[in-house]
Amino acid sequence: MKISYNWLNEHIPPGQGGIRAARAGSTGVVSESTGLLSPEKLSNILTSVGLEVENLEKYEEFKGGLEGLIVGEVIDCIKHPEADKLKLTKVDTGNGELLQIVCGAPNVAVGQKVVVATIGTTIFPLKGDPITMKKAKIRGIESQGMICAEDEIGLGNSHEGIIVLPADKEKGTLLKEVLKANTDWIFEIGLTPNRIDAMSHVGVAKDVCAWLSLHDKKSYAVKYPSLNGFKAASNTLLVNVSIENTTACQRYSGVSISGIEVKESPAWLQQRLKSIGIRPFNNIVDITNFVLHETGQPLHAFDLDHIKDKKIIVKTLPENTPFVTLDGKERKLHEEDLMICDGDRQPMCFGGVFGGLGSGVTSETNSIFLESAWFNPSSIRRTSLRHGLRTDAAIRFEKGVDISNTVLVLKRAALLIKELAGGEIASEIVDVYPNPQPKKEVTLKNHYLKKISGKNYHPDTVKNILQSLGFEVLKEGMDDIRLAVPYSKPDVQLPADIIEEIMRIDGLDNIEIPSAITITPAIENLAFEEELKERTANNLVGLGFSEIFTNSITNSHYYTLEVLQSSIKIINSLSEELDIMRPSLLETGLERIEYNINRKNSDLLLFEFGKIYSLSSANYIENEHLAIFSTGNKTNTGWRHPAEKSDLFFIKGVCERLFRSAGINEFSFSAQDNNTVLAWVNEVVVATLVEVNYEQLKRFSIKQPVFFADIDWEKVISLSKKQKISYQEIPKFPVVHRDLSLIVDNQVSFSMVEKATMSAKVHKLASMKLFDVFESEKIGLDKKSFAINFTFWDNEKTLTDKEIDEMITKLVNAYEKELKAEIRKA
């Protein structure tokens, strides 16, 4: 959530500890003698009271803040002697010296007040990089700055000519002062879901004032806008309201305003909204947005002329009733959707969620009915998710707004509309509240406060903190205090919640650390699994891989209909792009590869431990897998060797190393086709290795080969647990190496050679290694040659040539019998 420093400043009283006089451009704590808070100090206070400031950023209405740009007057303007389209001007910027500036704008003329970027000024064009002004010669004549157009300094899109300012602007005046450009500091607050009371500037100001009151030993109260001017000029446009569903809508307030003019909002209102990232629309919509972020109460404005019979009915409608929303889409209603209907019982608005196309405010609107209501959080959330309408209003209603605040907020908005859109208040406030809700009451015992907080609080301190937050003290006892909880804090229901409020305002960084901490050692049930995962991750990092973490919710468009049939779909997805639990780690990994390649990082070795999800016979299944990705170069270019490209054999070698690291030494690989290899252990597939096909890469705009290994990690864990640790002494006798060259058919894979080798049962064969593959018509059509190195070893004696020849003969016989192989002679 974004909070504006300047806006927050309007709700905190001036004086010692206040922030009213603090400059928005300041970043450090200002003088202690003034007692004012800088944005940085205020950031620390907000974090201390539980409103963690994740980012504090300077906001400038125009990029660069228009720094260095000043008003100048064109004193002289003649044609450039060396260019037909350029002019040579003399510009007075008020410092006593005329600047010679070459200008190409067709509209520059003597007597104009213009915007000048002097030497050393940095300008920020709408397009392109910032430019710092330097002395330059243009067609042989020196230019001492620049006369600016709109797009050159980020004020607009026009490049038809230079900006011509009103004639009454003083030379030398800073442009940011002329335009009253807004400069602010924006707090990005990581708000926890229970803090609906702080989802507004007034709500944040309450916490700040409570903190200041405690720590400055002086009472501070939030400054609320004055509502004294609210008065109905007539009651001619009274709208009757009836609530049929009092569970989903417990309170509904409204007022009519006539004679308004829908137009652009004044600069100050636009600046307030822009500073927190909201695009201005028109004065009516902007006021409702402004009040929402000021008070936390959503509002909705209806075109009064479109409310049939001047009557509003809050009700649900039959299933599949069609309704066209403001975005022009027709939606079918659910029987639980709460609707705001007119006198004909026709829907005008999703209550608390989104408006309808037929009743919204347009440029032709001259009378409105302004709504301020309380809707049930559960009802709002279901409707919002059901129709994919995650609006600011819905987000606040589903957390629970202040039910006592509807009328006060209505008055605030009505006065702003009267001020900024004209017209008059044409009815008394309608306030339908069938079953007024009593405040929750909670009793807090002193010993429980001490037990939970670990700190002895004086009863007066507790009372002052809670009263500054809006709690009402009902009764004070010797060892307890009974409180009425303000409506603005629907999450506070237990004594522990009260303690949290006390500790927040005292400062979460003031929690005392006990002198002794007692813990009970726990037995780690998953020690083996975690150790194996850590060892595997370390192996991969040692090979140059980087670990990634991707979202387990992904886009269903990545998958075929066959895959989607067994996939788990999200019923109420947060967006159209995230609507399915991932059935594979491949696609989310390709998203990361695409992201990196687009940023000129194309040599990637990545891995991820993650779960994949599927549906089988109405049962949800999740399995942990290990994904390995390789693309681009697997090694970088060095002075001793060139870069090496990734390939499927590299991924295969990585898998072999990981299997052996897990204690799995007996495994095999079989090629399904040129792009797919399966890894087997005891006739069980534990991994699939692929070169990602062209269609999948095209979907992610990836134009280079990507190699992927999908390892069933749960099977690896199971197999690893079954392995027994064995050892043998270091060989005392020398190993013997022999090479063979086998000519086989093209369809024979090396894994088939390995199987034939195992079938020969040569027990003194320690290892075999393929070191060359050769294909040529010289060795036969559709033939290829495998060059293999064999290592023999006997741990009891030195092998003789006769023994080795017998073993080689045994191997050759196996190859000839099972593979129809020929021994290639040198």
Coordinates of N, CA, C and O in Angstrom, one line a residue, residues 658-761:
L658 N 24.7 -36.9 -10.2 CA 23.8 -36.8 -9.1 C 23.3 -38.1 -8.6 O 23.2 -38.3 -7.4
F659 N 23.1 -39.1 -9.5 CA 22.7 -40.4 -9.1 C 23.8 -41.0 -8.2 O 23.5 -41.6 -7.2
R660 N 25.0 -40.9 -8.7 CA 26.1 -41.5 -7.9 C 26.3 -40.8 -6.6 O 26.6 -41.5 -5.5
S661 N 26.1 -39.5 -6.5 CA 26.2 -38.8 -5.3 C 25.1 -39.3 -4.3 O 25.3 -39.2 -3.1
A662 N 24.0 -39.7 -4.8 CA 22.9 -40.2 -4.0 C 23.1 -41.7 -3.6 O 22.2 -42.3 -3.0
G663 N 24.2 -42.3 -4.1 CA 24.5 -43.7 -3.7 C 23.9 -44.7 -4.7 O 23.9 -45.9 -4.5
I664 N 23.3 -44.2 -5.8 CA 22.7 -45.0 -6.8 C 23.7 -45.2 -7.9 O 24.0 -44.4 -8.8
N665 N 24.3 -46.4 -8.0 CA 25.4 -46.7 -8.9 C 25.0 -47.6 -10.1 O 25.7 -47.6 -11.1
E666 N 23.9 -48.3 -9.9 CA 23.4 -49.1 -11.0 C 22.2 -48.4 -11.7 O 21.1 -48.4 -11.2
F667 N 22.4 -47.8 -12.8 CA 21.4 -47.1 -13.6 C 21.8 -47.3 -15.1 O 22.9 -47.6 -15.4
S668 N 20.8 -47.0 -15.9 CA 21.0 -47.0 -17.3 C 20.2 -45.9 -18.0 O 19.3 -45.4 -17.5
F669 N 20.6 -45.6 -19.3 CA 19.9 -44.7 -20.1 C 19.4 -45.3 -21.4 O 20.1 -46.1 -21.9
S670 N 18.2 -44.9 -21.8 CA 17.8 -45.4 -23.1 C 17.2 -44.3 -23.9 O 16.4 -43.5 -23.4
A671 N 17.6 -44.2 -25.2 CA 17.1 -43.2 -26.1 C 15.7 -43.5 -26.6 O 15.6 -44.6 -27.2
Q672 N 14.7 -42.7 -26.4 CA 13.4 -42.9 -27.0 C 13.4 -42.4 -28.5 O 12.8 -43.0 -29.3
D673 N 14.1 -41.3 -28.7 CA 14.2 -40.7 -30.0 C 15.5 -39.8 -29.9 O 16.2 -39.8 -28.9
N674 N 15.7 -39.0 -31.0 CA 16.9 -38.1 -31.0 C 16.8 -37.1 -29.9 O 17.9 -36.5 -29.6
N675 N 15.7 -36.8 -29.4 CA 15.5 -35.6 -28.5 C 15.1 -36.1 -27.0 O 15.0 -35.2 -26.2
T676 N 14.9 -37.3 -26.8 CA 14.4 -37.8 -25.5 C 15.2 -39.0 -25.0 O 15.4 -40.0 -25.8
V677 N 15.7 -38.9 -23.8 CA 16.4 -40.0 -23.1 C 15.8 -40.3 -21.8 O 15.4 -39.4 -21.0
L678 N 15.6 -41.6 -21.4 CA 15.0 -42.0 -20.1 C 16.1 -42.6 -19.3 O 17.0 -43.3 -19.8
A679 N 16.1 -42.2 -18.0 CA 17.0 -42.8 -17.0 C 16.3 -43.9 -16.2 O 15.2 -43.6 -15.7
W680 N 16.9 -45.1 -16.1 CA 16.3 -46.2 -15.5 C 17.1 -46.7 -14.3 O 18.3 -46.7 -14.3
V681 N 16.4 -47.1 -13.2 CA 17.0 -47.8 -12.1 C 16.0 -48.9 -11.7 O 14.9 -48.7 -11.4
N682 N 16.6 -50.1 -11.9 CA 15.7 -51.3 -11.6 C 14.4 -51.3 -12.4 O 13.3 -51.5 -11.8
E683 N 14.5 -51.0 -13.6 CA 13.4 -51.0 -14.5 C 12.3 -50.0 -14.2 O 11.2 -50.1 -14.6
V684 N 12.7 -49.0 -13.4 CA 11.8 -47.8 -13.1 C 12.4 -46.6 -13.7 O 13.6 -46.3 -13.5
V685 N 11.6 -45.8 -14.4 CA 12.1 -44.5 -14.9 C 12.2 -43.5 -13.8 O 11.2 -43.2 -13.1
V686 N 13.4 -42.9 -13.6 CA 13.6 -41.9 -12.5 C 13.8 -40.5 -13.1 O 13.8 -39.6 -12.4
A687 N 14.1 -40.5 -14.4 CA 14.3 -39.1 -15.0 C 14.1 -39.2 -16.5 O 14.2 -40.2 -17.1
T688 N 13.6 -38.0 -17.0 CA 13.4 -37.8 -18.4 C 14.3 -36.7 -18.9 O 14.2 -35.6 -18.3
L689 N 15.1 -36.9 -19.9 CA 16.0 -35.9 -20.4 C 15.6 -35.5 -21.8 O 15.4 -36.4 -22.7
V690 N 15.4 -34.2 -22.1 CA 14.9 -33.9 -23.4 C 15.6 -32.6 -23.9 O 16.1 -31.8 -23.2
E691 N 15.6 -32.5 -25.2 CA 15.9 -31.2 -25.9 C 14.5 -30.6 -26.2 O 13.7 -31.2 -26.9
V692 N 14.2 -29.5 -25.5 CA 12.9 -28.9 -25.6 C 12.6 -28.6 -27.1 O 13.4 -28.1 -27.8
N693 N 11.4 -29.0 -27.5 CA 11.0 -28.9 -28.9 C 10.7 -27.5 -29.3 O 10.5 -26.6 -28.5
Y694 N 10.8 -27.3 -30.6 CA 10.7 -26.0 -31.2 C 9.4 -25.2 -30.9 O 9.4 -24.0 -30.6
E695 N 8.2 -26.0 -30.9 CA 7.0 -25.3 -30.6 C 6.9 -24.7 -29.2 O 6.4 -23.7 -28.9
Q696 N 7.5 -25.5 -28.2 CA 7.5 -25.0 -26.8 C 8.4 -23.8 -26.7 O 8.1 -22.8 -26.0
L697 N 9.6 -23.8 -27.4 CA 10.5 -22.7 -27.3 C 9.9 -21.5 -28.0 O 10.0 -20.3 -27.5
K698 N 9.2 -21.7 -29.1 CA 8.5 -20.6 -29.8 C 7.5 -19.9 -28.9 O 7.4 -18.6 -29.0
R699 N 6.8 -20.6 -28.1 CA 5.8 -20.0 -27.2 C 6.4 -19.0 -26.2 O 5.8 -18.1 -25.8
F700 N 7.7 -19.2 -25.9 CA 8.4 -18.3 -25.0 C 9.4 -17.4 -25.7 O 10.2 -16.8 -25.1
S701 N 9.3 -17.4 -27.0 CA 10.2 -16.5 -27.8 C 11.7 -16.8 -27.6 O 12.5 -15.9 -27.6
I702 N 12.0 -18.1 -27.4 CA 13.4 -18.5 -27.1 C 13.9 -19.1 -28.4 O 13.3 -20.0 -29.0
K703 N 15.0 -18.6 -28.9 CA 15.5 -18.9 -30.2 C 16.8 -19.8 -30.1 O 17.5 -19.9 -31.1
Q704 N 17.1 -20.3 -29.0 CA 18.3 -21.1 -28.8 C 18.0 -22.4 -28.2 O 16.9 -22.5 -27.5
P705 N 18.7 -23.5 -28.4 CA 18.4 -24.8 -27.8 C 18.3 -24.8 -26.3 O 19.2 -24.1 -25.7
V706 N 17.4 -25.5 -25.7 CA 17.3 -25.6 -24.3 C 17.2 -27.1 -24.0 O 16.4 -27.9 -24.5
F707 N 18.0 -27.6 -23.0 CA 18.1 -29.0 -22.6 C 17.6 -29.1 -21.2 O 17.9 -28.3 -20.3
F708 N 16.7 -30.1 -20.9 CA 16.0 -30.1 -19.7 C 16.0 -31.6 -19.2 O 15.7 -32.5 -19.9
A709 N 16.2 -31.7 -17.9 CA 16.1 -33.0 -17.2 C 15.1 -32.9 -16.1 O 15.1 -32.0 -15.3
D710 N 14.1 -33.8 -16.1 CA 13.1 -33.8 -15.1 C 13.3 -35.1 -14.3 O 13.0 -36.2 -14.7
I711 N 13.8 -34.9 -13.0 CA 14.1 -36.0 -12.2 C 13.0 -36.2 -11.1 O 12.7 -35.2 -10.4
D712 N 12.5 -37.4 -11.0 CA 11.5 -37.7 -10.0 C 12.2 -37.8 -8.7 O 12.8 -38.8 -8.3
W713 N 12.2 -36.7 -7.9 CA 13.0 -36.6 -6.7 C 12.6 -37.6 -5.6 O 13.4 -38.1 -4.9
E714 N 11.3 -37.8 -5.5 CA 10.8 -38.8 -4.5 C 11.3 -40.2 -4.8 O 11.6 -40.9 -3.8
K715 N 11.4 -40.6 -6.1 CA 11.9 -41.9 -6.4 C 13.4 -42.0 -6.1 O 13.9 -43.0 -5.6
V716 N 14.1 -40.9 -6.3 CA 15.6 -40.8 -6.0 C 15.8 -41.0 -4.5 O 16.6 -41.8 -4.0
I717 N 15.0 -40.3 -3.7 CA 15.1 -40.4 -2.2 C 14.8 -41.9 -1.8 O 15.5 -42.5 -1.0
S718 N 13.7 -42.5 -2.4 CA 13.4 -43.9 -2.0 C 14.5 -44.8 -2.4 O 14.9 -45.7 -1.6
L719 N 15.1 -44.7 -3.6 CA 16.2 -45.5 -4.0 C 17.5 -45.3 -3.2 O 18.2 -46.2 -2.8
S720 N 17.7 -44.0 -2.8 CA 18.9 -43.7 -2.1 C 18.8 -44.3 -0.7 O 19.9 -44.8 -0.1
K721 N 17.7 -44.3 -0.1 CA 17.5 -44.9 1.3 C 17.8 -46.4 1.3 O 18.2 -46.9 2.3
K722 N 17.6 -47.1 0.1 CA 17.8 -48.5 0.1 C 19.2 -48.9 -0.1 O 19.6 -50.1 0.0
Q723 N 20.1 -47.9 -0.5 CA 21.4 -48.2 -0.8 C 22.2 -48.4 0.4 O 22.1 -47.7 1.4
K724 N 23.0 -49.5 0.5 CA 23.9 -49.7 1.6 C 25.3 -49.2 1.3 O 25.8 -49.3 0.2
I725 N 25.9 -48.6 2.4 CA 27.2 -48.0 2.2 C 28.2 -49.2 2.2 O 28.2 -50.0 3.1
S726 N 29.0 -49.2 1.1 CA 30.1 -50.2 1.0 C 31.4 -49.5 0.7 O 31.4 -48.4 0.2
Y727 N 32.5 -50.3 0.9 CA 33.8 -49.7 0.7 C 34.7 -50.8 0.3 O 34.5 -52.0 0.5
Q728 N 35.8 -50.4 -0.3 CA 36.9 -51.4 -0.7 C 38.2 -50.7 -0.6 O 38.3 -49.4 -0.7
E729 N 39.3 -51.5 -0.4 CA 40.6 -50.9 -0.2 C 41.1 -50.3 -1.6 O 40.7 -50.8 -2.6
I730 N 42.0 -49.4 -1.5 CA 42.6 -48.9 -2.7 C 43.4 -50.0 -3.4 O 44.1 -50.8 -2.7
P731 N 43.3 -50.1 -4.8 CA 44.0 -51.2 -5.5 C 45.5 -51.3 -5.2 O 46.2 -50.3 -5.2
K732 N 45.9 -52.5 -4.9 CA 47.4 -52.7 -4.7 C 48.0 -53.1 -6.0 O 49.2 -53.0 -6.2
F733 N 47.2 -53.6 -6.9 CA 47.7 -54.1 -8.2 C 47.3 -53.2 -9.3 O 46.2 -52.6 -9.3
P734 N 48.1 -53.1 -10.4 CA 47.8 -52.2 -11.5 C 46.5 -52.5 -12.2 O 46.2 -53.7 -12.4
V735 N 45.8 -51.5 -12.7 CA 44.7 -51.7 -13.6 C 45.2 -51.8 -15.0 O 46.3 -51.4 -15.3
V736 N 44.4 -52.5 -15.9 CA 44.8 -52.7 -17.2 C 43.8 -52.1 -18.2 O 42.6 -52.3 -17.9
H737 N 44.2 -51.3 -19.2 CA 43.3 -50.7 -20.1 C 43.4 -51.4 -21.5 O 44.5 -51.8 -21.9
R738 N 42.2 -51.6 -22.1 CA 42.2 -52.1 -23.5 C 41.1 -51.3 -24.2 O 40.1 -51.0 -23.7
D739 N 41.4 -51.1 -25.5 CA 40.4 -50.4 -26.4 C 39.9 -51.4 -27.4 O 40.6 -52.3 -28.0
L740 N 38.6 -51.2 -27.7 CA 37.9 -51.9 -28.8 C 37.1 -51.0 -29.7 O 36.6 -50.0 -29.2
S741 N 37.1 -51.3 -31.0 CA 36.3 -50.5 -31.9 C 35.3 -51.4 -32.5 O 35.6 -52.4 -33.2
L742 N 34.0 -51.1 -32.2 CA 32.9 -52.0 -32.6 C 32.1 -51.3 -33.8 O 31.8 -50.1 -33.7
I743 N 31.9 -52.0 -34.9 CA 31.0 -51.5 -35.9 C 29.7 -52.1 -35.7 O 29.5 -53.4 -35.7
V744 N 28.7 -51.2 -35.6 CA 27.3 -51.7 -35.3 C 26.3 -50.9 -36.2 O 26.7 -50.0 -36.9
D745 N 25.1 -51.4 -36.3 CA 24.1 -50.7 -37.0 C 23.8 -49.3 -36.4 O 23.9 -49.2 -35.2
N746 N 23.3 -48.4 -37.2 CA 23.1 -47.0 -36.8 C 22.1 -47.0 -35.6 O 22.1 -46.1 -34.8
Q747 N 21.1 -47.9 -35.6 CA 20.1 -47.8 -34.6 C 20.5 -48.4 -33.2 O 19.8 -48.3 -32.2
V748 N 21.7 -48.9 -33.2 CA 22.2 -49.4 -31.9 C 22.8 -48.3 -31.0 O 23.6 -47.5 -31.5
S749 N 22.3 -48.2 -29.8 CA 22.7 -47.1 -28.9 C 23.8 -47.6 -28.0 O 24.0 -48.9 -27.8
F750 N 24.5 -46.7 -27.4 CA 25.5 -47.2 -26.4 C 25.0 -47.9 -25.2 O 25.6 -48.7 -24.6
S751 N 23.7 -47.5 -24.8 CA 23.1 -48.2 -23.7 C 22.9 -49.7 -24.0 O 23.0 -50.5 -23.1
M752 N 22.7 -50.0 -25.3 CA 22.5 -51.4 -25.7 C 23.9 -52.1 -25.6 O 23.9 -53.3 -25.2
V753 N 24.9 -51.4 -25.9 CA 26.3 -51.9 -25.7 C 26.5 -52.2 -24.2 O 27.1 -53.2 -23.9
E754 N 26.1 -51.3 -23.4 CA 26.3 -51.5 -21.9 C 25.5 -52.7 -21.4 O 26.1 -53.5 -20.6
K755 N 24.3 -52.9 -21.9 CA 23.6 -54.1 -21.5 C 24.2 -55.4 -22.0 O 24.3 -56.4 -21.2
A756 N 24.7 -55.4 -23.2 CA 25.4 -56.5 -23.7 C 26.7 -56.8 -22.9 O 27.0 -58.0 -22.6
T757 N 27.4 -55.7 -22.4 CA 28.6 -55.9 -21.6 C 28.2 -56.6 -20.3 O 28.9 -57.5 -19.8
M758 N 27.1 -56.1 -19.7 CA 26.7 -56.7 -18.4 C 26.3 -58.1 -18.5 O 26.5 -59.0 -17.7
S759 N 25.7 -58.5 -19.7 CA 25.3 -59.9 -19.9 C 26.5 -60.8 -20.0 O 26.3 -62.0 -19.8
A760 N 27.6 -60.3 -20.4 CA 28.8 -61.1 -20.5 C 29.4 -61.5 -19.2 O 30.2 -62.5 -19.1
K761 N 29.0 -60.8 -18.1 CA 29.4 -61.2 -16.8 C 30.9 -61.3 -16.6 O 31.4 -62.3 -16.1

